[in-house]
Coordinates of N, CA and C in Angstrom, one line a residue:
M1 N 61.0 110.3 103.4 CA 62.0 110.0 105.4 C 61.3 109.2 105.9
A2 N 62.5 108.2 106.1 CA 61.6 106.8 106.9 C 61.9 107.5 108.5
D3 N 60.7 106.8 109.1 CA 60.7 107.1 110.8 C 62.2 107.0 111.3
M4 N 62.5 107.4 112.3 CA 63.7 107.2 113.1 C 63.2 106.0 114.1
S5 N 64.4 105.3 114.1 CA 64.1 104.1 115.4 C 64.2 105.0 116.7
K6 N 64.0 103.8 117.7 CA 63.9 104.6 119.0 C 65.0 105.3 119.4
Y7 N 66.5 104.4 119.1 CA 67.7 105.2 119.2 C 67.9 106.2 118.6
G8 N 67.3 106.1 117.5 CA 68.0 107.4 116.7 C 66.9 108.7 117.3
A9 N 65.6 108.6 117.7 CA 65.4 109.4 118.3 C 65.6 109.9 119.2
R10 N 66.3 109.2 120.3 CA 67.0 109.6 121.1 C 68.2 110.4 121.4
A11 N 68.9 109.6 120.1 CA 70.1 110.4 119.8 C 69.8 111.8 119.1
N12 N 68.6 111.8 118.3 CA 68.5 113.2 117.9 C 68.1 114.2 119.1
S13 N 67.3 113.9 120.2 CA 66.7 114.4 121.4 C 68.0 115.1 121.9
N14 N 69.1 114.1 122.4 CA 70.4 114.7 123.0 C 70.9 115.5 122.2
A15 N 70.9 115.1 121.2 CA 71.9 116.3 119.9 C 71.1 117.9 120.3
E16 N 70.0 117.6 120.2 CA 69.4 119.1 120.2 C 69.5 119.4 121.5
Q17 N 69.4 118.8 122.5 CA 69.7 119.5 123.9 C 71.0 120.0 124.0
A18 N 72.0 119.2 123.7 CA 73.3 119.6 123.3 C 73.5 121.3 122.8
A19 N 72.8 121.4 121.7 CA 73.1 122.5 120.7 C 72.0 123.6 121.5
A20 N 71.2 123.4 122.3 CA 70.7 124.3 123.2 C 71.4 124.9 124.6
R21 N 72.2 124.4 124.9 CA 73.3 124.9 125.7 C 74.8 125.7 125.3
W22 N 74.6 126.7 125.9 CA 75.6 127.5 125.6 C 76.1 128.3 126.7
G23 N 77.1 128.9 126.5 CA 78.0 129.4 127.9 C 78.9 128.7 128.5
E24 N 79.7 129.0 129.3 CA 81.0 128.5 129.8 C 80.4 127.5 131.0
D25 N 79.5 127.9 131.9 CA 79.0 127.2 132.7 C 77.8 126.0 132.0
K26 N 77.8 125.9 131.0 CA 76.7 124.8 130.3 C 77.6 123.8 129.9
Q27 N 78.8 124.2 129.5 CA 79.8 123.3 128.6 C 79.6 121.7 128.9
T28 N 80.0 121.4 130.0 CA 79.9 120.2 130.8 C 78.5 119.4 130.4
E29 N 77.9 119.8 130.4 CA 76.2 119.8 129.9 C 76.2 119.3 128.7
A30 N 76.3 119.9 128.1 CA 76.8 120.0 126.5 C 77.2 119.1 126.1
V31 N 78.8 118.7 126.6 CA 79.3 117.5 126.4 C 78.7 116.1 126.8
G32 N 78.2 116.1 127.8 CA 77.5 115.3 128.3 C 76.2 114.5 127.0
E33 N 75.3 115.6 126.7 CA 74.4 115.4 125.8 C 74.6 115.0 124.4
G34 N 76.2 115.4 124.3 CA 76.6 115.5 122.6 C 77.1 114.1 122.5
L35 N 77.6 113.4 124.1 CA 78.3 112.0 124.2 C 77.0 111.0 124.1
A36 N 76.0 111.5 124.8 CA 74.8 110.5 125.2 C 74.3 110.4 123.5
A37 N 73.9 111.3 122.8 CA 73.6 111.3 121.4 C 74.7 110.4 120.4
I38 N 75.9 110.5 120.7 CA 76.6 109.4 120.0 C 76.7 108.3 120.4
A39 N 76.1 108.1 121.6 CA 76.0 106.6 122.2 C 74.8 105.8 121.6
Y40 N 74.0 107.1 121.5 CA 72.6 106.2 121.1 C 72.4 106.0 119.4
A41 N 73.1 106.7 119.1 CA 73.2 106.5 117.7 C 74.3 105.4 117.3
L42 N 75.2 105.1 118.1 CA 76.1 103.9 118.1 C 75.1 102.6 117.9
L43 N 74.2 102.6 119.2 CA 72.9 101.4 119.4 C 72.5 101.3 118.4
D44 N 71.8 102.4 117.7 CA 70.8 102.8 116.4 C 71.9 101.4 115.3
V45 N 73.2 101.8 115.2 CA 73.8 101.0 114.5 C 74.2 99.5 114.5
A46 N 74.3 99.4 115.9 CA 74.4 98.1 116.4 C 73.2 97.2 116.1
Q47 N 72.0 97.7 116.6 CA 70.9 97.0 116.3 C 70.5 97.0 115.1
A48 N 70.7 97.9 114.0 CA 70.7 97.2 112.4 C 71.6 96.4 111.7
I49 N 72.8 96.4 112.4 CA 73.6 95.1 112.1 C 73.1 94.1 112.6
R50 N 72.6 93.8 114.0 CA 72.2 92.5 114.5 C 70.8 91.9 113.7
E51 N 69.9 93.0 113.3 CA 68.9 92.8 112.5 C 69.2 92.2 111.2
N52 N 70.2 92.7 110.4 CA 70.8 92.1 109.0 C 71.2 91.1 109.1
T53 N 72.0 90.8 110.4 CA 72.6 89.3 110.6 C 71.8 87.9 110.9
E54 N 70.5 88.4 111.3 CA 69.5 87.6 111.8 C 68.9 87.6 110.6
A55 N 68.6 88.2 109.4 CA 67.9 88.2 108.8 C 68.7 87.2 107.6
R56 N 70.1 87.3 107.2 CA 70.7 86.5 106.6 C 71.0 85.0 107.1
Q57 N 70.4 85.0 108.0 CA 70.9 83.3 108.9 C 69.7 82.5 108.3

């Protein structure tokens, strides 16, 4: 398996933190961590697209 990018590692960390939260009082924190995981995953995709575009030029 390939090493994770910095954004991929951050997304994974946020997803793990979201999964560790439970109970009604932690729902907002879990949603925030989950959204942060998605944001970092999207940054990873954007970086890959940018690198691919630069390589083609």
